[in-house]
Amino acid sequence: MTNDDERSRVEKAAVRALLVFVLLLLQQANARAQVQLIANAGGRASVSLAGKWQTIIDPYENGYYDYRYQPSPDGYFKNARPQGKSDLVEYDFDKSAQLSVPGDWNTQDARLLFYEGTVWYKKSFDYRRKPGTRLFVHFGAANYAADVYLNGEKVGRHEGGFTPFDFEVTNLVKEADNFLVVKVDNKRRRDAVPTLNTDWWNYGGLTREVTLVELPETFIQDYFVQLRKGSTREVSGWVRLAGKKPRQRVAVKIPEAKAERVVETDADGYAEFDFPADLTLWSPENPKLYDVTVAAETDSVSERIGFRSIEVRGTDILLNGKPVFLRGVSVHEEAPLRGGRAYGADDARTLLGWAKEMGCNFVRLAHYPHNEQMLREADRLGLMVWSEVPVYWTILWENPETFENARRQLTEMITRDRNRASVVLWSVANETPLGDARLRFLTALVKQARGLDPTRLVTAAMERHYAGERAQMIDDPLGAELDVLGCNEYLGWYDGPPEKADRMEWRTVYKKPLVMSEFGGGALQGHHGDPLTRWTEEYQESVYRHQIAMLKRIPFLRGTSPWILTDFRSPRRPLPGIQDFYNRKGLISDRGEKKKAFYVMQGYYRELSKGF
Ligand code: GCB
């Protein structure tokens, strides 16, 4: 080794140590800095801003930067109009095109199908705020970065395309002629989450609902009401108030179960509770939900909540203390039939209805947090859910800001959905390449997930490798941190012919349950041929038959979520006449037609539902 080699080795070690230190610092700061989301925003008094918004396409961000590329104080957020006939104003929201909110922009205007950049949105409204109340603007999601302005003033910025955020506008809102302007930018970035490369469409815009939420001066900002870990008879959780009167008596009530507990919040507006309750447990067979009310002195909020336990014992997953097999399917948040981003209860019912028809008791909501209606419908329909953050493929593992971003998205996802009985698994990553920095990053996310929600199981979709020609091995060190192993594999599609699965044996170094979180192959619906011809329904059907035969031989397998429920748009899939920018691995086409393999899975799940 030369001196130079030695020096660079020492330097690298020092940089690594520094990064670890920064990560630790960030983690500590993060444990304190809660995301101030309003829990159950949809259950609050609110005004929807759904409908047509005025929009300006701004690929050069001319409405944000001046000609020296400095942020301009007179950006489009000022919603300027010429005051006299000589005035120069080079934009006009009210004469510009409209887009519907919620909705992605790509499928609303042919010019925007492949667009990645900035679009400005503007909505005008009047608002009479009741005295003694506070007003928040709530976004279900905006992909990817949103800068929000009310009446020309900046109220905040949010990054991450799939989680909700709120900004307070109490002091800015007027009785008439408010204008809310949002700059939405979906440019991909190497350091973002997700990063540059994915296998889904980068739908941009105000993709989910936007509402004005009115709350009392001191309000119930967040609460957690679930069964205590390991118990089916004890409700446990906490409540947190925000506002000037943090010390209050708060009642948590489940009237149908005649259960109630009153607690006193402390100077931070926080209180924990724990009380016995005789509850009918939520399960796929009986997705029982209760009306739960959290009532403080100044505020009260209600919603439907289910109660169930979820645990792991050896290689078993236990739902309400009994072994369960997760009969699932992976789902993208892509609208059935209409195309584009899915939103709202109707889309959720269609997508999840197809999963039920296939015989599922479980869905993997890939690869990012889906809209809240998906979770609420899953609660109602009795589908267990795997929910994940877009920590996908090749994230910048060494970058503390990327970590912070992922951590925040994970926090927002868990904050929004931790009262949903349907959610049984939080997933921190998908198919990420092995390495020390990645392991540190993901281990920190696992810890964050457990800290925010000690009741759920934590997983990740990992990869496998060959141990000889006939064996697949799962020994990713991340497995040691997880409750449930997830694994994606494409034997029969990217890896050999469908028959290759016949010879495979599966091993793992962990004594943990495995969910085969992806497998499958592509087929164009209606395209037929022999089972060796790619893209035919027969080829796909053959992949599934061989996969199922193999899956049945894995002793520690406790769930499956094949890839994927429906065909979905992807820029990585250009093959003309077959893909046309769709990933064709759907068991159902993008037009809602079932392919042969759908019925193969349905048969397998029928068989399985008898066994478990
Ligand atoms: C994967 C990815 C998924 C892709 C899929 C495919 O492993 O997790 O996002 O869409 O493969 O079709 O290649």
Coordinates of C-alpha atoms and ligand atoms in Angstrom, one line a residue:
M1 CA 0.0 0.0 0.0
T2 CA 1.4 3.4 -0.9
N3 CA 1.3 6.4 1.4
D4 CA -1.4 7.9 -0.8
D5 CA -3.6 4.9 -0.6
E6 CA -3.1 4.9 3.2
R7 CA -4.0 8.6 3.4
S8 CA -7.1 8.2 1.2
R9 CA -8.2 5.2 3.4
V10 CA -7.8 7.3 6.5
E11 CA -9.7 10.2 4.9
K12 CA -12.5 8.0 3.9
A13 CA -12.8 6.5 7.3
A14 CA -12.9 10.0 8.8
V15 CA -15.6 11.1 6.4
R16 CA -17.6 8.0 7.2
A17 CA -17.3 8.6 10.9
L18 CA -18.4 12.2 10.4
L19 CA -21.4 11.1 8.4
V20 CA -22.4 8.6 11.1
F21 CA -22.1 11.4 13.7
V22 CA -24.3 13.8 11.6
L23 CA -26.8 11.0 11.1
L24 CA -27.0 10.4 14.8
L25 CA -27.4 14.1 15.5
L26 CA -30.2 14.3 12.9
Q27 CA -31.9 11.3 14.4
Q28 CA -31.8 12.8 17.9
A29 CA -33.2 16.1 16.6
N30 CA -35.8 14.3 14.7
A31 CA -37.0 12.3 17.6
R32 CA -38.0 15.6 19.2
A33 CA -39.1 17.5 16.0
Q34 CA -42.6 16.0 15.4
V35 CA -44.3 16.6 12.1
Q36 CA -47.1 18.9 12.9
L37 CA -49.7 17.2 10.8
I38 CA -53.4 17.5 11.8
A39 CA -54.7 14.0 12.4
N40 CA -57.8 13.0 10.7
A41 CA -58.1 16.2 8.7
G42 CA -60.9 14.7 6.7
G43 CA -63.0 14.3 9.8
R44 CA -62.8 18.0 10.6
A45 CA -65.0 21.0 9.6
S46 CA -63.6 21.9 6.3
V47 CA -64.2 23.5 2.9
S48 CA -63.1 21.7 -0.1
L49 CA -61.1 23.6 -2.8
A50 CA -61.7 20.8 -5.3
G51 CA -62.6 21.8 -8.8
K52 CA -61.0 23.9 -11.5
W53 CA -57.9 25.9 -10.7
Q54 CA -56.2 28.4 -12.9
T55 CA -52.8 27.1 -14.0
I56 CA -49.6 28.3 -15.7
I57 CA -47.0 25.9 -17.2
D58 CA -43.6 27.3 -16.3
P59 CA -40.8 25.0 -17.5
Y60 CA -38.1 27.7 -16.9
E61 CA -39.5 28.7 -13.5
N62 CA -39.8 32.2 -14.8
G63 CA -42.5 32.9 -12.2
Y64 CA -40.0 32.1 -9.5
Y65 CA -36.6 33.3 -10.6
D66 CA -35.5 36.6 -12.1
Y67 CA -33.2 36.7 -15.1
R68 CA -30.2 36.4 -12.8
Y69 CA -31.7 33.2 -11.5
Q70 CA -32.4 34.7 -8.1
P71 CA -35.8 34.2 -6.4
S72 CA -37.9 37.1 -7.5
P73 CA -40.0 39.1 -5.0
D74 CA -42.6 39.6 -7.7
G75 CA -43.2 36.0 -8.7
Y76 CA -46.4 34.6 -10.0
F77 CA -47.5 34.1 -6.4
K78 CA -48.3 37.9 -6.4
N79 CA -51.1 37.2 -8.9
A80 CA -50.4 40.6 -10.4
R81 CA -52.6 42.4 -12.9
P82 CA -51.8 45.5 -14.9
Q83 CA -53.0 48.6 -12.9
G84 CA -52.9 50.9 -15.9
K85 CA -52.7 50.5 -19.7
S86 CA -48.9 50.9 -19.7
D87 CA -48.2 48.3 -17.1
L88 CA -46.2 45.2 -18.1
V89 CA -47.3 42.0 -16.6
E90 CA -46.4 38.9 -18.6
Y91 CA -48.8 36.4 -17.1
D92 CA -52.4 36.2 -16.2
F93 CA -53.8 33.4 -14.1
D94 CA -57.4 34.1 -15.0
K95 CA -56.9 33.9 -18.7
S96 CA -54.7 30.7 -18.4
A97 CA -55.8 27.1 -18.7
Q98 CA -57.6 25.3 -16.0
L99 CA -56.8 21.9 -14.4
S100 CA -58.9 19.9 -12.0
V101 CA -57.9 19.4 -8.4
P102 CA -57.5 16.7 -7.2
G103 CA -55.8 15.3 -10.3
D104 CA -52.4 14.9 -11.9
W105 CA -51.7 17.3 -14.7
N106 CA -50.2 14.6 -17.1
T107 CA -53.6 13.1 -18.0
Q108 CA -55.5 16.3 -18.2
D109 CA -53.6 18.1 -21.0
A110 CA -51.9 16.2 -23.8
R111 CA -49.0 18.7 -23.6
L112 CA -48.3 17.6 -20.1
L113 CA -48.2 13.8 -20.5
F114 CA -44.3 13.6 -20.3
Y115 CA -43.9 17.0 -18.6
E116 CA -41.5 17.3 -15.6
G117 CA -41.2 20.8 -14.2
T118 CA -43.2 23.5 -12.6
V119 CA -46.9 24.3 -12.9
W120 CA -48.4 27.2 -11.0
Y121 CA -51.9 26.7 -9.6
K122 CA -54.3 29.4 -8.4
K123 CA -57.6 29.2 -6.6
S124 CA -59.6 32.2 -5.4
F125 CA -62.1 32.0 -2.6
D126 CA -64.0 33.9 0.0
Y127 CA -63.9 32.8 3.6
R128 CA -65.7 33.9 6.7
R129 CA -63.6 32.6 9.7
K130 CA -65.5 32.2 12.9
P131 CA -64.0 34.2 15.8
G132 CA -61.7 32.2 18.0
T133 CA -60.9 29.7 15.3
R134 CA -57.7 28.9 13.4
L135 CA -57.6 28.1 9.7
F136 CA -55.3 25.7 8.0
V137 CA -54.8 24.8 4.4
H138 CA -54.5 21.0 4.1
F139 CA -53.0 19.2 1.1
G140 CA -53.6 15.5 0.7
A141 CA -50.4 15.5 -1.5
A142 CA -48.6 17.5 -4.2
N143 CA -46.0 15.8 -6.4
Y144 CA -43.2 16.6 -5.8
A145 CA -42.3 19.9 -4.2
A146 CA -44.9 22.5 -3.3
D147 CA -44.4 26.2 -2.5
V148 CA -47.6 27.6 -1.0
Y149 CA -48.6 31.3 -0.9
L150 CA -51.8 32.9 0.3
N151 CA -52.6 36.4 -0.9
G152 CA -49.0 36.9 -2.1
E153 CA -47.3 35.7 1.1
K154 CA -45.4 32.5 1.4
V155 CA -47.0 30.1 3.9
G156 CA -44.7 27.1 3.5
R157 CA -42.9 24.5 1.3
H158 CA -43.2 20.8 1.3
E159 CA -41.2 18.1 -0.3
G160 CA -42.4 14.5 -1.0
G161 CA -45.1 13.6 -3.5
F162 CA -47.3 11.2 -1.5
T163 CA -47.9 12.5 2.0
P164 CA -50.1 15.2 3.5
F165 CA -49.2 18.6 4.9
D166 CA -50.9 21.6 6.5
F167 CA -50.0 25.2 6.8
E168 CA -51.7 27.7 9.1
V169 CA -53.3 30.7 7.3
T170 CA -55.3 32.2 10.2
N171 CA -53.6 35.6 10.0
L172 CA -53.6 35.8 6.2
V173 CA -57.1 34.8 5.2
K174 CA -59.6 37.6 4.4
E175 CA -63.4 37.6 4.0
A176 CA -63.2 38.1 0.2
D177 CA -61.0 37.6 -2.8
N178 CA -58.3 35.4 -1.3
F179 CA -55.9 33.8 -3.8
L180 CA -54.1 30.6 -2.9
V181 CA -51.2 30.0 -5.3
V182 CA -49.1 26.8 -5.3
K183 CA -46.0 26.2 -7.3
V184 CA -45.8 22.5 -7.9
D185 CA -42.6 21.1 -9.3
N186 CA -42.2 17.4 -10.2
K187 CA -38.6 17.6 -11.6
R188 CA -36.8 14.5 -10.5
R189 CA -33.6 14.9 -8.5
R190 CA -30.7 12.6 -7.7
D191 CA -30.9 13.5 -4.0
A192 CA -34.7 13.2 -3.7
V193 CA -36.9 10.4 -2.4
P194 CA -37.6 8.8 -4.8
T195 CA -34.4 9.5 -6.8
L196 CA -34.1 9.9 -10.6
N197 CA -34.8 6.3 -11.6
T198 CA -38.1 4.5 -10.9
D199 CA -40.5 2.3 -12.8
W200 CA -43.6 4.4 -12.4
W201 CA -45.0 7.6 -14.0
N202 CA -44.0 10.8 -12.4
Y203 CA -47.5 12.2 -12.3
G204 CA -47.2 15.9 -11.2
G205 CA -49.6 18.3 -9.6
L206 CA -52.1 18.7 -6.8
T207 CA -52.9 15.0 -7.0
R208 CA -55.0 14.8 -3.9
E209 CA -57.6 17.0 -2.1
V210 CA -57.0 20.5 -0.9
T211 CA -59.2 21.7 1.9
L212 CA -59.5 24.6 4.3
V213 CA -59.7 23.2 7.8
E214 CA -61.2 25.3 10.6
L215 CA -60.2 24.4 14.2
P216 CA -60.6 25.9 17.6
E217 CA -57.8 27.9 19.1
T218 CA -56.6 24.9 21.0
F219 CA -57.3 21.8 19.1
I220 CA -56.6 18.1 19.1
Q221 CA -53.7 17.9 16.8
D222 CA -53.0 14.2 16.9
Y223 CA -53.9 11.0 18.7
F224 CA -53.1 7.3 18.6
V225 CA -55.8 4.9 19.7
Q226 CA -55.0 1.2 19.1
L227 CA -54.6 -2.0 21.1
R228 CA -51.6 -2.2 23.3
K229 CA -48.9 -4.3 21.7
G230 CA -49.4 -8.0 22.6
S231 CA -52.9 -7.4 24.0
T232 CA -56.4 -7.8 22.6
R233 CA -58.2 -6.4 25.5
E234 CA -56.4 -3.2 26.3
V235 CA -56.7 0.1 24.4
S236 CA -53.5 2.2 24.6
G237 CA -52.4 5.4 23.1
W238 CA -51.9 9.1 23.5
V239 CA -53.4 12.5 22.6
R240 CA -51.7 15.8 21.8
L241 CA -53.3 19.2 21.8
A242 CA -51.9 22.3 20.1
G243 CA -52.7 25.8 21.2
K244 CA -52.6 28.2 24.1
K245 CA -54.5 26.0 26.5
P246 CA -52.4 22.8 26.6
R247 CA -53.7 21.6 30.0
Q248 CA -57.1 20.1 29.5
R249 CA -59.3 17.1 30.5
V250 CA -59.6 14.8 27.5
A251 CA -62.0 11.9 27.2
V252 CA -61.4 9.0 24.9
K253 CA -64.6 7.2 24.2
I254 CA -65.7 4.0 22.4
P255 CA -69.5 4.2 23.2
E256 CA -70.5 1.0 21.5
A257 CA -68.0 -0.9 23.7
K258 CA -69.0 1.2 26.7
A259 CA -65.3 2.1 27.2
E260 CA -64.1 5.5 28.2
R261 CA -61.1 7.0 29.8
V262 CA -60.5 10.6 30.9
V263 CA -56.9 11.9 31.1
E264 CA -55.3 15.3 31.8
T265 CA -52.9 16.7 29.3
D266 CA -49.6 18.2 30.5
A267 CA -48.0 21.6 29.7
D268 CA -47.1 20.3 26.2
G269 CA -50.7 19.3 25.6
Y270 CA -49.8 15.6 25.8
A271 CA -51.3 12.7 27.7
E272 CA -51.1 8.9 27.5
F273 CA -53.9 6.5 28.3
D274 CA -54.4 2.8 28.7
F275 CA -57.8 1.2 29.5
P276 CA -59.5 -2.2 29.2
A277 CA -62.2 -2.7 26.5
D278 CA -64.3 -5.7 25.4
L279 CA -64.0 -5.3 21.7
T280 CA -64.9 -7.4 18.6
L281 CA -61.6 -7.6 16.9
W282 CA -61.1 -6.3 13.4
S283 CA -60.2 -9.1 10.8
P284 CA -60.6 -9.7 7.1
E285 CA -63.6 -11.9 7.9
N286 CA -65.2 -9.3 10.2
P287 CA -63.8 -5.8 9.6
K288 CA -65.5 -4.4 12.7
L289 CA -65.0 -0.6 13.2
Y290 CA -66.0 1.4 16.2
D291 CA -66.9 5.1 16.4
V292 CA -64.2 6.6 18.6
T293 CA -64.4 10.1 20.0
V294 CA -61.6 12.1 21.5
A295 CA -63.1 15.0 23.3
A296 CA -61.1 17.8 24.9
E297 CA -62.6 20.9 26.6
T298 CA -62.1 23.1 23.5
D299 CA -62.3 20.5 20.7
S300 CA -63.7 17.1 19.8
V301 CA -63.0 14.8 16.9
S302 CA -64.5 11.4 15.9
E303 CA -63.7 8.7 13.5
R304 CA -64.2 4.9 12.8
I305 CA -61.3 2.8 14.2
G306 CA -60.8 -0.9 14.2
F307 CA -58.8 -2.9 16.8
R308 CA -56.7 -5.9 16.2
S309 CA -53.3 -7.3 17.2
I310 CA -50.5 -8.2 14.8
E311 CA -47.4 -10.1 15.9
V312 CA -44.7 -12.4 14.7
R313 CA -43.9 -15.7 16.4
G314 CA -41.0 -17.6 14.8
T315 CA -41.9 -17.8 11.1
D316 CA -45.6 -17.1 11.8
I317 CA -47.6 -13.9 11.4
L318 CA -50.3 -13.8 14.0
L319 CA -53.5 -11.7 13.5
N320 CA -55.4 -11.5 16.8
G321 CA -53.2 -14.3 18.1
K322 CA -53.9 -16.7 15.2
P323 CA -51.5 -17.6 12.3
V324 CA -52.5 -15.9 9.1
F325 CA -51.3 -16.1 5.5
L326 CA -51.2 -12.8 3.7
R327 CA -53.0 -13.4 0.4
G328 CA -52.1 -10.2 -1.3
V329 CA -51.4 -8.3 -4.5
S330 CA -49.2 -5.3 -5.1
V331 CA -51.1 -2.2 -6.2
H332 CA -49.9 1.1 -7.7
E333 CA -52.0 4.2 -7.1
E334 CA -53.1 4.4 -10.7
A335 CA -56.7 5.1 -11.5
P336 CA -58.6 2.1 -12.9
L337 CA -60.1 2.7 -16.4
R338 CA -59.6 6.5 -16.4
G339 CA -55.8 6.4 -16.1
G340 CA -53.6 8.8 -14.1
R341 CA -53.3 9.0 -10.4
A342 CA -56.1 7.5 -8.4
Y343 CA -57.8 9.5 -5.7
G344 CA -61.0 9.3 -3.7
A345 CA -63.2 6.6 -2.4
D346 CA -64.5 5.4 -5.8
D347 CA -61.1 4.6 -7.2
A348 CA -60.2 2.9 -3.9
R349 CA -63.3 0.8 -4.1
T350 CA -62.6 -0.4 -7.6
L351 CA -59.0 -1.2 -7.0
L352 CA -59.5 -2.9 -3.7
G353 CA -62.7 -4.6 -5.0
W354 CA -60.6 -6.3 -7.7
A355 CA -58.2 -7.5 -5.0
K356 CA -61.1 -8.9 -3.0
E357 CA -62.4 -10.6 -6.1
M358 CA -59.0 -12.3 -6.5
G359 CA -59.4 -13.7 -3.0
C360 CA -57.0 -11.3 -1.2
N361 CA -57.0 -10.5 2.5
F362 CA -54.0 -8.2 2.0
V363 CA -52.6 -5.6 -0.4
R364 CA -49.1 -4.1 -0.8
L365 CA -49.6 -0.4 -1.6
A366 CA -46.5 0.1 -3.7
H367 CA -44.2 2.1 -3.8
Y368 CA -45.2 5.2 -1.8
P369 CA -48.0 6.1 0.6
H370 CA -51.3 5.9 -1.3
N371 CA -54.1 8.4 -0.7
E372 CA -55.9 8.1 2.6
Q373 CA -59.1 6.7 1.0
M374 CA -57.3 3.5 0.1
L375 CA -56.6 2.9 3.8
R376 CA -60.1 3.8 4.9
E377 CA -61.6 1.5 2.3
A378 CA -59.2 -1.2 3.3
D379 CA -60.4 -0.8 6.9
R380 CA -64.0 -1.2 5.7
L381 CA -63.3 -4.1 3.3
G382 CA -61.1 -6.1 5.6
L383 CA -57.9 -5.9 3.7
M384 CA -54.6 -5.9 5.6
V385 CA -52.1 -3.4 4.2
W386 CA -48.4 -3.1 3.6
S387 CA -47.6 0.6 3.3
E388 CA -44.3 1.9 2.1
V389 CA -42.1 5.0 1.5
P390 CA -40.5 5.6 -1.9
V391 CA -37.0 4.7 -0.7
Y392 CA -36.6 2.8 -4.0
W393 CA -33.5 1.4 -5.8
T394 CA -30.6 3.8 -5.7
I395 CA -31.2 6.5 -3.1
L396 CA -28.2 8.7 -2.0
W397 CA -27.5 6.8 1.1
E398 CA -24.6 9.0 2.2
N399 CA -26.5 12.3 2.0
P400 CA -27.9 13.5 5.4
E401 CA -30.6 15.6 3.6
T402 CA -31.8 12.6 1.6
F403 CA -32.1 10.7 4.9
E404 CA -33.9 13.5 6.5
N405 CA -36.3 13.6 3.6
A406 CA -37.0 9.9 3.8
R407 CA -37.4 10.1 7.5
R408 CA -39.9 12.9 7.2
Q409 CA -42.0 11.0 4.5
L410 CA -42.0 7.9 6.7
T411 CA -43.1 10.1 9.7
E412 CA -45.9 11.7 7.7
M413 CA -47.1 8.3 6.4
I414 CA -47.2 6.8 9.9
T415 CA -48.7 9.9 11.4
R416 CA -51.5 9.9 8.9
D417 CA -52.4 6.2 9.1
R418 CA -51.4 4.7 12.5
N419 CA -55.1 4.6 13.5
R420 CA -56.0 2.4 10.6
A421 CA -56.5 -1.3 11.6
S422 CA -55.8 -2.4 8.1
V423 CA -52.2 -1.3 8.2
V424 CA -50.2 -4.2 9.5
L425 CA -46.8 -3.6 7.9
W426 CA -44.7 -0.5 7.4
S427 CA -42.1 -0.9 4.7
V428 CA -39.0 1.2 4.7
A429 CA -37.5 0.3 1.3
N430 CA -37.7 -1.5 -2.0
E431 CA -34.9 -3.4 -3.8
T432 CA -32.0 -1.4 -2.4
P433 CA -28.4 -2.4 -3.2
L434 CA -26.4 -3.8 -0.3
G435 CA -23.8 -1.5 1.4
D436 CA -22.9 -0.1 4.8
A437 CA -24.3 3.4 4.2
R438 CA -27.6 1.9 3.0
L439 CA -27.8 -0.4 6.0
R440 CA -27.2 2.5 8.4
F441 CA -29.8 4.6 6.6
L442 CA -32.5 1.9 6.6
T443 CA -31.8 0.8 10.1
A444 CA -32.4 4.4 11.2
L445 CA -35.7 4.3 9.3
V446 CA -36.7 1.1 11.0
K447 CA -36.0 2.6 14.4
Q448 CA -38.0 5.7 13.4
A449 CA -41.0 3.6 12.4
R450 CA -40.9 1.6 15.6
G451 CA -40.6 4.8 17.7
L452 CA -43.7 6.3 16.0
D453 CA -45.7 3.1 16.1
P454 CA -44.6 0.3 18.4
T455 CA -47.6 -1.8 17.4
R456 CA -47.0 -2.6 13.8
L457 CA -44.6 -4.9 12.0
V458 CA -41.7 -3.5 10.0
T459 CA -40.6 -4.9 6.7
A460 CA -38.8 -4.0 3.4
A461 CA -38.8 -5.6 0.0
M462 CA -35.3 -7.0 -0.4
E463 CA -33.5 -9.1 -3.0
R464 CA -32.2 -12.6 -3.0
H465 CA -29.1 -14.2 -4.5
Y466 CA -28.1 -17.6 -5.8
A467 CA -26.6 -20.1 -3.4
G468 CA -25.5 -22.6 -6.1
E469 CA -27.6 -23.2 -9.1
R470 CA -30.7 -24.5 -7.5
A471 CA -31.1 -22.4 -4.3
Q472 CA -32.1 -18.8 -3.6
M473 CA -30.7 -17.2 -0.4
I474 CA -32.1 -14.3 1.6
D475 CA -29.4 -13.1 3.9
D476 CA -29.5 -9.3 3.4
P477 CA -28.2 -7.9 6.7
L478 CA -31.2 -5.6 6.8
G479 CA -33.3 -8.7 7.5
A480 CA -31.9 -8.7 11.1
E481 CA -33.7 -5.4 11.7
L482 CA -37.1 -6.4 10.3
D483 CA -40.0 -8.3 11.7
V484 CA -41.1 -9.7 8.4
L485 CA -38.8 -10.4 5.4
G486 CA -40.0 -9.1 2.0
C487 CA -38.4 -10.4 -1.2
N488 CA -38.9 -9.5 -4.8
E489 CA -37.9 -12.1 -7.5
Y490 CA -38.6 -12.5 -11.2
L491 CA -37.8 -16.2 -11.9
G492 CA -39.4 -16.9 -15.2
W493 CA -39.4 -13.3 -16.4
Y494 CA -36.0 -11.5 -15.9
D495 CA -34.4 -14.7 -14.8
G496 CA -34.8 -17.7 -17.1
P497 CA -38.0 -19.4 -18.4
P498 CA -41.0 -20.0 -16.2
E499 CA -39.8 -23.6 -15.6
K500 CA -36.7 -22.3 -13.8
A501 CA -38.8 -21.9 -10.6
D502 CA -39.4 -25.7 -10.6
R503 CA -35.8 -26.4 -9.5
M504 CA -35.5 -23.7 -6.9
E505 CA -35.2 -24.2 -3.2
W506 CA -35.4 -21.1 -0.9
R507 CA -33.3 -20.5 2.2
T508 CA -32.8 -17.8 4.7
V509 CA -30.5 -17.2 7.6
Y510 CA -33.3 -15.7 9.6
K511 CA -36.1 -17.4 11.5
K512 CA -38.7 -14.9 10.3
P513 CA -41.8 -15.0 8.1
L514 CA -41.3 -14.2 4.5
V515 CA -43.7 -12.3 2.2
M516 CA -42.8 -12.7 -1.5
S517 CA -43.5 -9.1 -2.2
E518 CA -43.1 -9.3 -6.0
F519 CA -43.1 -11.9 -8.7
G520 CA -44.8 -12.1 -12.1
G521 CA -44.3 -11.3 -15.8
G522 CA -45.8 -9.1 -18.5
A523 CA -48.7 -9.8 -20.9
L524 CA -50.7 -7.7 -23.2
Q525 CA -54.4 -8.5 -22.4
G526 CA -56.0 -10.2 -25.4
H527 CA -52.6 -11.2 -26.9
H528 CA -52.6 -15.0 -27.1
G529 CA -50.0 -17.7 -28.1
D530 CA -48.1 -20.6 -26.7
P531 CA -46.8 -20.4 -23.2
L532 CA -43.2 -19.8 -24.4
T533 CA -44.1 -16.6 -26.3
R534 CA -43.4 -13.4 -24.4
W535 CA -46.1 -11.0 -23.8
T536 CA -48.9 -13.5 -24.3
E537 CA -51.4 -14.2 -21.6
E538 CA -50.3 -17.8 -21.8
Y539 CA -46.7 -16.9 -21.0
Q540 CA -47.8 -14.9 -18.0
E541 CA -50.1 -17.7 -16.9
S542 CA -47.3 -20.1 -17.1
V543 CA -45.0 -17.8 -14.9
Y544 CA -47.7 -17.8 -12.3
R545 CA -48.3 -21.6 -12.4
H546 CA -44.6 -22.4 -11.9
Q547 CA -44.3 -19.7 -9.3
I548 CA -47.2 -21.0 -7.2
A549 CA -45.8 -24.5 -7.3
M550 CA -42.5 -23.1 -6.0
L551 CA -44.0 -20.9 -3.4
K552 CA -45.8 -23.9 -1.9
R553 CA -42.5 -25.4 -1.2
I554 CA -41.1 -22.5 0.9
P555 CA -41.6 -23.5 4.5
F556 CA -41.3 -20.0 6.0
L557 CA -43.5 -18.3 3.4
R558 CA -46.4 -16.4 5.1
G559 CA -47.6 -14.1 2.3
T560 CA -47.5 -13.1 -1.3
S561 CA -48.1 -9.9 -3.2
P562 CA -47.5 -10.6 -6.9
W563 CA -46.6 -7.8 -9.2
I564 CA -49.2 -6.3 -9.9
L565 CA -52.9 -5.8 -9.8
T566 CA -53.2 -3.6 -13.0
D567 CA -51.1 -2.5 -15.9
F568 CA -49.6 0.9 -15.0
R569 CA -47.8 3.7 -16.9
S570 CA -44.0 3.7 -16.9
P571 CA -41.5 5.7 -18.9
R572 CA -39.2 2.6 -18.8
R573 CA -41.6 0.6 -21.0
P574 CA -41.6 1.9 -24.6
L575 CA -42.0 -1.3 -26.6
P576 CA -44.5 -0.2 -29.4
G577 CA -47.7 -2.3 -29.8
I578 CA -47.1 -4.1 -26.6
Q579 CA -46.1 -1.8 -23.8
D580 CA -46.7 1.7 -25.2
F581 CA -45.3 3.1 -22.0
Y582 CA -47.2 0.7 -19.8
N583 CA -45.7 -1.9 -17.5
R584 CA -47.8 -4.9 -18.6
K585 CA -47.3 -7.1 -15.5
G586 CA -50.9 -6.4 -14.4
L587 CA -53.2 -9.3 -13.7
I588 CA -55.8 -6.9 -15.0
S589 CA -55.2 -4.5 -17.9
D590 CA -55.4 -0.7 -17.6
R591 CA -58.9 -1.0 -19.1
G592 CA -60.1 -3.3 -16.4
E593 CA -59.9 -6.6 -18.3
K594 CA -58.7 -9.6 -16.4
K595 CA -55.9 -11.7 -17.8
K596 CA -55.6 -15.5 -17.5
A597 CA -53.1 -15.2 -14.6
F598 CA -55.7 -13.4 -12.5
Y599 CA -57.7 -16.6 -12.3
V600 CA -54.6 -18.7 -11.5
M601 CA -54.0 -16.4 -8.5
Q602 CA -57.6 -16.6 -7.6
G603 CA -57.5 -20.4 -7.6
Y604 CA -54.4 -20.4 -5.4
Y605 CA -56.0 -18.0 -2.9
R606 CA -59.2 -20.0 -2.8
E607 CA -57.1 -23.1 -1.9
L608 CA -55.1 -21.1 0.7
S609 CA -58.1 -19.6 2.4
K610 CA -59.2 -23.1 3.3
G611 CA -55.9 -24.0 4.8
F612 CA -55.4 -21.0 7.1
Ligands
GCB1 C1 -39.4 -4.5 -9.5 C2 -39.7 -3.2 -8.9 C3 -41.0 -2.7 -9.5 C4 -41.0 -2.8 -11.0 C5 -40.9 -4.3 -11.3 C6 -40.8 -4.6 -12.8 O1 -38.6 -5.2 -8.9 O2 -39.8 -3.3 -7.5 O3 -41.2 -1.3 -9.1 O4 -42.1 -2.3 -11.6 O5 -39.8 -4.8 -10.7 O6 -41.9 -4.7 -13.4 O7 -39.7 -4.8 -13.3

